[in-house]
PDB file of C-alpha atoms in Angstrom:
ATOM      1  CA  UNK A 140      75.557  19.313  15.698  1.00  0.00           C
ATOM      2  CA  UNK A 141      75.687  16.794  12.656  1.00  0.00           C
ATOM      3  CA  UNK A 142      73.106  16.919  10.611  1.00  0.00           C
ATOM      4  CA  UNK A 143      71.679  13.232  11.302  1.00  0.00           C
ATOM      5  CA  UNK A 144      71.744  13.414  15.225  1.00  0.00           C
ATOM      6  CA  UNK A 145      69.594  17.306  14.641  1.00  0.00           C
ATOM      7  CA  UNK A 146      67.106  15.091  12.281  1.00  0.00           C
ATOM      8  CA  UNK A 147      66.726  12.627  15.101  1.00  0.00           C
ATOM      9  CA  UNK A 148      65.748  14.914  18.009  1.00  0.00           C
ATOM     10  CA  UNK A 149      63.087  17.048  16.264  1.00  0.00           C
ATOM     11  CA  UNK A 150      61.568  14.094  14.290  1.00  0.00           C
ATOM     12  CA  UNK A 151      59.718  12.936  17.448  1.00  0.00           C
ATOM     13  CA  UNK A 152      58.289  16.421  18.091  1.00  0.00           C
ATOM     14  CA  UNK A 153      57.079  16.929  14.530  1.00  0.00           C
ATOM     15  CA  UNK A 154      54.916  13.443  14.834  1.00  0.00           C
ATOM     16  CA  UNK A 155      53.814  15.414  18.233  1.00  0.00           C
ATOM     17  CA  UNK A 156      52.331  18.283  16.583  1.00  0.00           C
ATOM     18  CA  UNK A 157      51.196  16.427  13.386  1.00  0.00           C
ATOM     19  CA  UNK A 158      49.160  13.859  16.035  1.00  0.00           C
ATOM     20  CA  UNK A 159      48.093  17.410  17.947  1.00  0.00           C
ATOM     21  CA  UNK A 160      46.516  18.708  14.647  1.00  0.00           C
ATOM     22  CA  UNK A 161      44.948  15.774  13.459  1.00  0.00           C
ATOM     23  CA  UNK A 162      43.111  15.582  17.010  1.00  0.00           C
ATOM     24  CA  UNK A 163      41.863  19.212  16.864  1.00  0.00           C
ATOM     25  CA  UNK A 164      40.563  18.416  12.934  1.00  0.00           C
ATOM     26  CA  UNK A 165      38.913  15.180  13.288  1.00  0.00           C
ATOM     27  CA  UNK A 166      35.329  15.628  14.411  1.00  0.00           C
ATOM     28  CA  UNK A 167      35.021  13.690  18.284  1.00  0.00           C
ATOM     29  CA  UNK A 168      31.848  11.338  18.635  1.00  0.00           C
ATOM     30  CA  UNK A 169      28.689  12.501  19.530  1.00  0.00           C
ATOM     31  CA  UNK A 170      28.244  11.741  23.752  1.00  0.00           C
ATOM     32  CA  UNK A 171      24.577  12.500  23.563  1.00  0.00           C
ATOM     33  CA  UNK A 172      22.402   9.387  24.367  1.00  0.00           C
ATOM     34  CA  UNK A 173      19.043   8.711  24.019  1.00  0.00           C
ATOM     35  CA  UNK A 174      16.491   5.448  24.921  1.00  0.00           C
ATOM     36  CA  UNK A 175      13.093   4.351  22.597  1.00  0.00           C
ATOM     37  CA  UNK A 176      10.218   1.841  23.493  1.00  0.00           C
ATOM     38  CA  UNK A 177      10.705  -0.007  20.624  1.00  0.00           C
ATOM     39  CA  UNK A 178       7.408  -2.053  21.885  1.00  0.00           C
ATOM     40  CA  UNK A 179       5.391   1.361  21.541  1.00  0.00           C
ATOM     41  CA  UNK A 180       6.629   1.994  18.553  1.00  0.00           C
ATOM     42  CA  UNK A 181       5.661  -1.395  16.558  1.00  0.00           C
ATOM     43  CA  UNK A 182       2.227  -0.439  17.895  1.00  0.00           C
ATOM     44  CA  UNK A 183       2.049   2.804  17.301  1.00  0.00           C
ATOM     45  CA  UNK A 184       2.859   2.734  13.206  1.00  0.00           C
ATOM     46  CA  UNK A 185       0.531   3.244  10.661  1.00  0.00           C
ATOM     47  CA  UNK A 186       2.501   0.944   8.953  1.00  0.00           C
ATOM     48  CA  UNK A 187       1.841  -1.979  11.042  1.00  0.00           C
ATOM     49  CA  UNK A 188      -1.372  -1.197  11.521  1.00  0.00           C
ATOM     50  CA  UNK A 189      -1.972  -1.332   8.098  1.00  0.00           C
ATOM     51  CA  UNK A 190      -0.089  -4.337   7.891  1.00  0.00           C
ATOM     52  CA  UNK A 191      -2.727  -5.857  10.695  1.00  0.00           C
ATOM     53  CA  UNK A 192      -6.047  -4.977   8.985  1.00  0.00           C
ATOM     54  CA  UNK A 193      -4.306  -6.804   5.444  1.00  0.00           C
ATOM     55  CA  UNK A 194      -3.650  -9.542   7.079  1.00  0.00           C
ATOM     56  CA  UNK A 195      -7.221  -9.992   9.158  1.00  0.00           C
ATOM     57  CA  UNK A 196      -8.677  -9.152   5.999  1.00  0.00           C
ATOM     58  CA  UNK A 197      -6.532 -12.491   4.441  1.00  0.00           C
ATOM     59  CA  UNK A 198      -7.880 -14.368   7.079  1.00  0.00           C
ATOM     60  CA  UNK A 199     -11.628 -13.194   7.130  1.00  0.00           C
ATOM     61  CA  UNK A 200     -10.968 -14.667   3.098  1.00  0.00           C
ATOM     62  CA  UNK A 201      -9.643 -17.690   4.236  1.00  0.00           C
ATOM     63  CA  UNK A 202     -12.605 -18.358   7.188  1.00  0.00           C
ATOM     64  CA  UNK A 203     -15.325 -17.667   4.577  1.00  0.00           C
ATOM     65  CA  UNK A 204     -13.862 -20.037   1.954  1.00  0.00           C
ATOM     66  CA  UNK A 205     -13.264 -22.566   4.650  1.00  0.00           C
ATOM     67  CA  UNK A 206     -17.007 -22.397   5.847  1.00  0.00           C
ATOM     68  CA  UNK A 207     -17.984 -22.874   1.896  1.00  0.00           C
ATOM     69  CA  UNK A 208     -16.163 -26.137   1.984  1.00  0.00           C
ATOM     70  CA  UNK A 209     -17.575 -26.850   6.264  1.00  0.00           C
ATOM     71  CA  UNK A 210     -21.369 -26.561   4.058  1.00  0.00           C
ATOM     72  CA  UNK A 211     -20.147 -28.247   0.868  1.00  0.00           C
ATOM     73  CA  UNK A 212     -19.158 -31.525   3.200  1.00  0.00           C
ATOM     74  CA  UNK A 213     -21.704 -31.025   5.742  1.00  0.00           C
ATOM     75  CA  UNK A 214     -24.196 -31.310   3.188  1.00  0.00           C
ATOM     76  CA  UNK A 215     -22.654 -34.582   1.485  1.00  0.00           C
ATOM     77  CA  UNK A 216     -22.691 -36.187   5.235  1.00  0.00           C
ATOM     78  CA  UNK A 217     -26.433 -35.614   5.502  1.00  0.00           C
ATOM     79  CA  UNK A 218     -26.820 -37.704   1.762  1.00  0.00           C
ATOM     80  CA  UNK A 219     -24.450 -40.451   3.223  1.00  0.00           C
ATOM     81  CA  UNK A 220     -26.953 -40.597   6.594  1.00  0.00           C
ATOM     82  CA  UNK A 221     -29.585 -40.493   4.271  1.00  0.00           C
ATOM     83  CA  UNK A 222     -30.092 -44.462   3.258  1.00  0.00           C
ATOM     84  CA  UNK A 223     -33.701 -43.818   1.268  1.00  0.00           C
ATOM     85  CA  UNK A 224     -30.560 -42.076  -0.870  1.00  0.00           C
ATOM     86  CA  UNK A 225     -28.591 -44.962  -1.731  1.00  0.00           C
ATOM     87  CA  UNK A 226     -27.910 -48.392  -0.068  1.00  0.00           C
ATOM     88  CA  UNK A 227     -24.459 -48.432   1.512  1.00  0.00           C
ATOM     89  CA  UNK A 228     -23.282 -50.895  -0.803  1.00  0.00           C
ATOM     90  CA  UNK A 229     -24.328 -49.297  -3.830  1.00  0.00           C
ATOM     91  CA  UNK A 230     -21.588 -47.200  -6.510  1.00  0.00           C
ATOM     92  CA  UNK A 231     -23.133 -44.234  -5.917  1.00  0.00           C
ATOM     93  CA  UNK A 232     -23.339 -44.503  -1.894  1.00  0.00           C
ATOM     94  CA  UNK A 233     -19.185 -45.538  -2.649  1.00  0.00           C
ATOM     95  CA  UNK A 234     -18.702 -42.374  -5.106  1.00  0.00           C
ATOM     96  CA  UNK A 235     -19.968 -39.952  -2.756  1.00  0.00           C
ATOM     97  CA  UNK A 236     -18.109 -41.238   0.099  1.00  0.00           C
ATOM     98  CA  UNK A 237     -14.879 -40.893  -1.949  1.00  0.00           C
ATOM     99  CA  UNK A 238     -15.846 -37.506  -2.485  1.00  0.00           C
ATOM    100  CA  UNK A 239     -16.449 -36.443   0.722  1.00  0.00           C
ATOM    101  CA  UNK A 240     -12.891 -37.765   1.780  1.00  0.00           C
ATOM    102  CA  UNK A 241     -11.331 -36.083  -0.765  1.00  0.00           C
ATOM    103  CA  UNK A 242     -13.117 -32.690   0.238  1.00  0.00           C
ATOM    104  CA  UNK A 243     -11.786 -33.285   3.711  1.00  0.00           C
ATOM    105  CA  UNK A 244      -8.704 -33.682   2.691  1.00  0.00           C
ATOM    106  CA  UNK A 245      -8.791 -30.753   0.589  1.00  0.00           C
ATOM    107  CA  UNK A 246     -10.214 -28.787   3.801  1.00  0.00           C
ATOM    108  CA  UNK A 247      -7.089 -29.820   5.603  1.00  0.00           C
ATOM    109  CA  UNK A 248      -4.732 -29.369   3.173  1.00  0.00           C
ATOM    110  CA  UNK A 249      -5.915 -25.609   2.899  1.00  0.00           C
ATOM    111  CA  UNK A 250      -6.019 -24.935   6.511  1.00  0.00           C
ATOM    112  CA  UNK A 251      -2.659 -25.958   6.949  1.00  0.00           C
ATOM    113  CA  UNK A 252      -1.615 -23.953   4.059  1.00  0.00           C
ATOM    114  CA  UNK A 253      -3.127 -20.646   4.627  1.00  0.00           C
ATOM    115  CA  UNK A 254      -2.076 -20.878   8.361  1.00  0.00           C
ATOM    116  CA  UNK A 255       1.362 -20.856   7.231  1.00  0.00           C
ATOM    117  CA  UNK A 256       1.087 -18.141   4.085  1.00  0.00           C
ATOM    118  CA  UNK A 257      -0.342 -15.626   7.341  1.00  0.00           C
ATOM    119  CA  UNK A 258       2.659 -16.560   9.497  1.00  0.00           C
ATOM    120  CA  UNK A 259       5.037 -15.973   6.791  1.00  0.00           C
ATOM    121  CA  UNK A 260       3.371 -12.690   5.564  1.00  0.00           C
ATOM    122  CA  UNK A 261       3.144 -11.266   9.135  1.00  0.00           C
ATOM    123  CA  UNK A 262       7.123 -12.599   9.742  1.00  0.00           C
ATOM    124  CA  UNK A 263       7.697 -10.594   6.541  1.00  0.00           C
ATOM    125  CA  UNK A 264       6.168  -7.387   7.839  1.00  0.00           C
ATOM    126  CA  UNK A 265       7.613  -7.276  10.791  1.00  0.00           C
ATOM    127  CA  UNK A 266      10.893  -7.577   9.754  1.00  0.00           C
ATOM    128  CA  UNK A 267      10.334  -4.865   6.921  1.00  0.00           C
ATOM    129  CA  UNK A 268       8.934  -2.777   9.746  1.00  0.00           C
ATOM    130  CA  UNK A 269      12.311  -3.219  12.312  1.00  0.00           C
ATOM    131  CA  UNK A 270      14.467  -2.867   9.389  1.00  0.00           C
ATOM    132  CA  UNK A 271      12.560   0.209   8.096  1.00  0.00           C
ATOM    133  CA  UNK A 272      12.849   1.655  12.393  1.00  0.00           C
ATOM    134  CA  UNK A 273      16.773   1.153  12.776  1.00  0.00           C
ATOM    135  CA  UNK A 274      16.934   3.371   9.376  1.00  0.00           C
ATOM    136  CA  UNK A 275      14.526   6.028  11.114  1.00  0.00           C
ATOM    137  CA  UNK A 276      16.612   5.865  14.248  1.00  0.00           C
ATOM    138  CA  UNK A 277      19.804   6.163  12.549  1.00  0.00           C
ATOM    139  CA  UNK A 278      18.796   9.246  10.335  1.00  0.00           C
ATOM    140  CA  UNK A 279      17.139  10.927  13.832  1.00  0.00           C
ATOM    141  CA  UNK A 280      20.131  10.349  15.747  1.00  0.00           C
ATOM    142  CA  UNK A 281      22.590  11.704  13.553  1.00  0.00           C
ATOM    143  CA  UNK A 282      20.639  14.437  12.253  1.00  0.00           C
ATOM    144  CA  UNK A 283      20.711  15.170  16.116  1.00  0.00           C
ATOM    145  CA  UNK A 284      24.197  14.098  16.957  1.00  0.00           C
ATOM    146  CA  UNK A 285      22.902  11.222  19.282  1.00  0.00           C
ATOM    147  CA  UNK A 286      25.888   8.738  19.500  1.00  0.00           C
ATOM    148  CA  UNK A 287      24.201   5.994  21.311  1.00  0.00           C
ATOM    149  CA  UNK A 288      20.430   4.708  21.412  1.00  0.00           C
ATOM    150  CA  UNK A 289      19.210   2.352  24.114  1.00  0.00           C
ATOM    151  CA  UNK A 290      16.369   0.450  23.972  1.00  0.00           C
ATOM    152  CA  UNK A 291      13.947   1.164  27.616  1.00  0.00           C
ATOM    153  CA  UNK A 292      11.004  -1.149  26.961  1.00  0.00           C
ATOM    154  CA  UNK A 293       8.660  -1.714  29.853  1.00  0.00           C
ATOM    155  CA  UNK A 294       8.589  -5.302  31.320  1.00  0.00           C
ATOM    156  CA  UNK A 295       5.358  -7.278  30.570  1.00  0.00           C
ATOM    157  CA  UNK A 296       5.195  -9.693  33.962  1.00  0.00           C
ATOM    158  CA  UNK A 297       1.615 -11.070  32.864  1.00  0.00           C
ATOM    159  CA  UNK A 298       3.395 -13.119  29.943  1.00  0.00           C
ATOM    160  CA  UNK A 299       5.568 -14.733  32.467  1.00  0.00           C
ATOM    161  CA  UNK A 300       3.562 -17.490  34.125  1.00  0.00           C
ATOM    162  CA  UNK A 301       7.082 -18.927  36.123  1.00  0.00           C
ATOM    163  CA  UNK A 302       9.173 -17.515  38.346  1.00  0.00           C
ATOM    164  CA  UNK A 303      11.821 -18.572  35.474  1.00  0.00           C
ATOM    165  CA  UNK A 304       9.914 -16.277  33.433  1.00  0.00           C
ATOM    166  CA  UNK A 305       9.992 -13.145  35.705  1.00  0.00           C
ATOM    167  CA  UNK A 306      13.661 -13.657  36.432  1.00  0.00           C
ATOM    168  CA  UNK A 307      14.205 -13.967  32.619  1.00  0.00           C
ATOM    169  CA  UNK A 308      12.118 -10.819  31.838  1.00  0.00           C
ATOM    170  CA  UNK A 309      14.615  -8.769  34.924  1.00  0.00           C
ATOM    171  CA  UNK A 310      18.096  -9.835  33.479  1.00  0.00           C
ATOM    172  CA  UNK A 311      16.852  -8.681  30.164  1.00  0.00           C
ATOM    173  CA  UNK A 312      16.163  -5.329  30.689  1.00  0.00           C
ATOM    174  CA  UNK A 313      18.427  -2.751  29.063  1.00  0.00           C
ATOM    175  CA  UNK A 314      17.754   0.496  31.233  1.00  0.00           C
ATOM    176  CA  UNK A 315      16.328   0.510  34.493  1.00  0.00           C
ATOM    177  CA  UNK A 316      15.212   4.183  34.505  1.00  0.00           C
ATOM    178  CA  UNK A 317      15.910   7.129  31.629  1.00  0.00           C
ATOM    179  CA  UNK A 318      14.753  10.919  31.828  1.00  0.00           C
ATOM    180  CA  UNK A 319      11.884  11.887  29.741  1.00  0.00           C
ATOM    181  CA  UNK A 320      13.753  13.921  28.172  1.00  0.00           C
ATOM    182  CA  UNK A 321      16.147  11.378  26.887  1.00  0.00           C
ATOM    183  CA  UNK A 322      12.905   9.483  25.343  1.00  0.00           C
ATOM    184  CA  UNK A 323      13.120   9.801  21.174  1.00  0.00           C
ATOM    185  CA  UNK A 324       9.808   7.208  21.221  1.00  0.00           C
ATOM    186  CA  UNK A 325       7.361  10.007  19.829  1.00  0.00           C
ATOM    187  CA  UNK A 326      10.006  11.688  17.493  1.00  0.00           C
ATOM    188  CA  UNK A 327      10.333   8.245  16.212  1.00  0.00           C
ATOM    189  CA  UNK A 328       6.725   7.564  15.867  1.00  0.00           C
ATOM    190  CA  UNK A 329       5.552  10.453  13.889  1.00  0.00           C
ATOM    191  CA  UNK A 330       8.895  10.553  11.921  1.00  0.00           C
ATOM    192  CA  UNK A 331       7.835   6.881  10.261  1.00  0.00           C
ATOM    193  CA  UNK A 332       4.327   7.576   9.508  1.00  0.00           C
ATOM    194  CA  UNK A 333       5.251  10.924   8.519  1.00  0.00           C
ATOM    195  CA  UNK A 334       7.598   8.572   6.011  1.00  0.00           C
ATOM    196  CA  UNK A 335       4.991   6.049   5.716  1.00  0.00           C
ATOM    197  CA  UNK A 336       2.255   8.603   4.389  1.00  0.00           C
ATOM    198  CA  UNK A 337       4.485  10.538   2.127  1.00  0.00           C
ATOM    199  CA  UNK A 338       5.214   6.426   0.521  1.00  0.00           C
ATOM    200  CA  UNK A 339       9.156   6.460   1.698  1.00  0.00           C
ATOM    201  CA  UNK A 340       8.796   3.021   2.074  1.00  0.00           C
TER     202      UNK A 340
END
């Protein structure tokens, strides 16, 4: 047999057994799945909770120096009701009207404002909470060889006031039933505020 033709038929079978040995080297996917109440979770961290009281605690500030400014004007609108004060067509009466608008505006300028800095902060914090959960779940699921991690939240029906609401709710929901056993919400739970305490933030 010539040389080229014998290079020819046993090429094909070496690629065979080089593809064979690659298979039995390369490590195969993990097939073990798991599900997490991602809803239990959120409520269950210390982390959020935490985040919760800092934020109430920004609003109790805000309430009390709104109330301030509630006295501050209700007290000027007594002295412009008051005409043994000053005559309604007088500088002063004009002075402290002026005053009092520009409080109110003021009032309304800071409600507006700190409504928005609590939205933002709380929109902040929750995404630095989600962000900080996929990393948990990722480092739990490979330290356990998990390849796939489904989310099993339970339906809330009493937020949906339509029937477009309930139907909504049913097309979105990921798995219908899991085994306990398949459930990674707890491990989850006291792996970030294990994390959270020790300041792995």
């Amino acid at each position: 047999m010539r040389p080229t033709t014998k290079l020819l038929l046993t090429t094909p079978a070496l690629i065979l057994i080089a593809a064979l040995s690659l298979g039995q080297t390369a490590t195969p996917a993990p097939r073990v799945l798991a599900v997490i109440n991602i809803n239990k979770v959120f409520s269950s961290l210390n982390e959020k909770i935490d985040g919760d009281a800092s934020i109430k605690q920004m609003a109790d500030q805000f309430q009390a120096d709104q109330q301030k400014r509630e006295q501050e004007l209700e007290k000027i609108a007594g002295q412009l009701r008051d005409d043994t004060l000053f005559k309604t067509d007088s500088p002063e009466y004009r002075n402290l009207q002026d005053k009092a608008l520009q409080m109110k505006s003021e009032y309304d300028a800071n409600a507006n404002m700190a409504q928005q800095k609590l939205l933002i902060e709380q929109r902040l914090k929750t995404i630095q909470i989600y962000r900080r959960m996929n990393d948990a779940i990722k480092q739990y699921a490979e330290s356990k060889g998990i390849g796939l991690v489904l989310v099993a939240d339970d339906i809330n029906f009493d937020a949906a006031q339509t029937i477009e609401g309930v139907t909504q709710r049913i097309a979105n929901r990921k798995v219908i039933y899991a085994h306990p056993d398949y459930d990674i919400t707890q491990q989850i739970i006291e792996k970030m505020n294990a994390d959270y305490k020790l300041g792995n933030k």
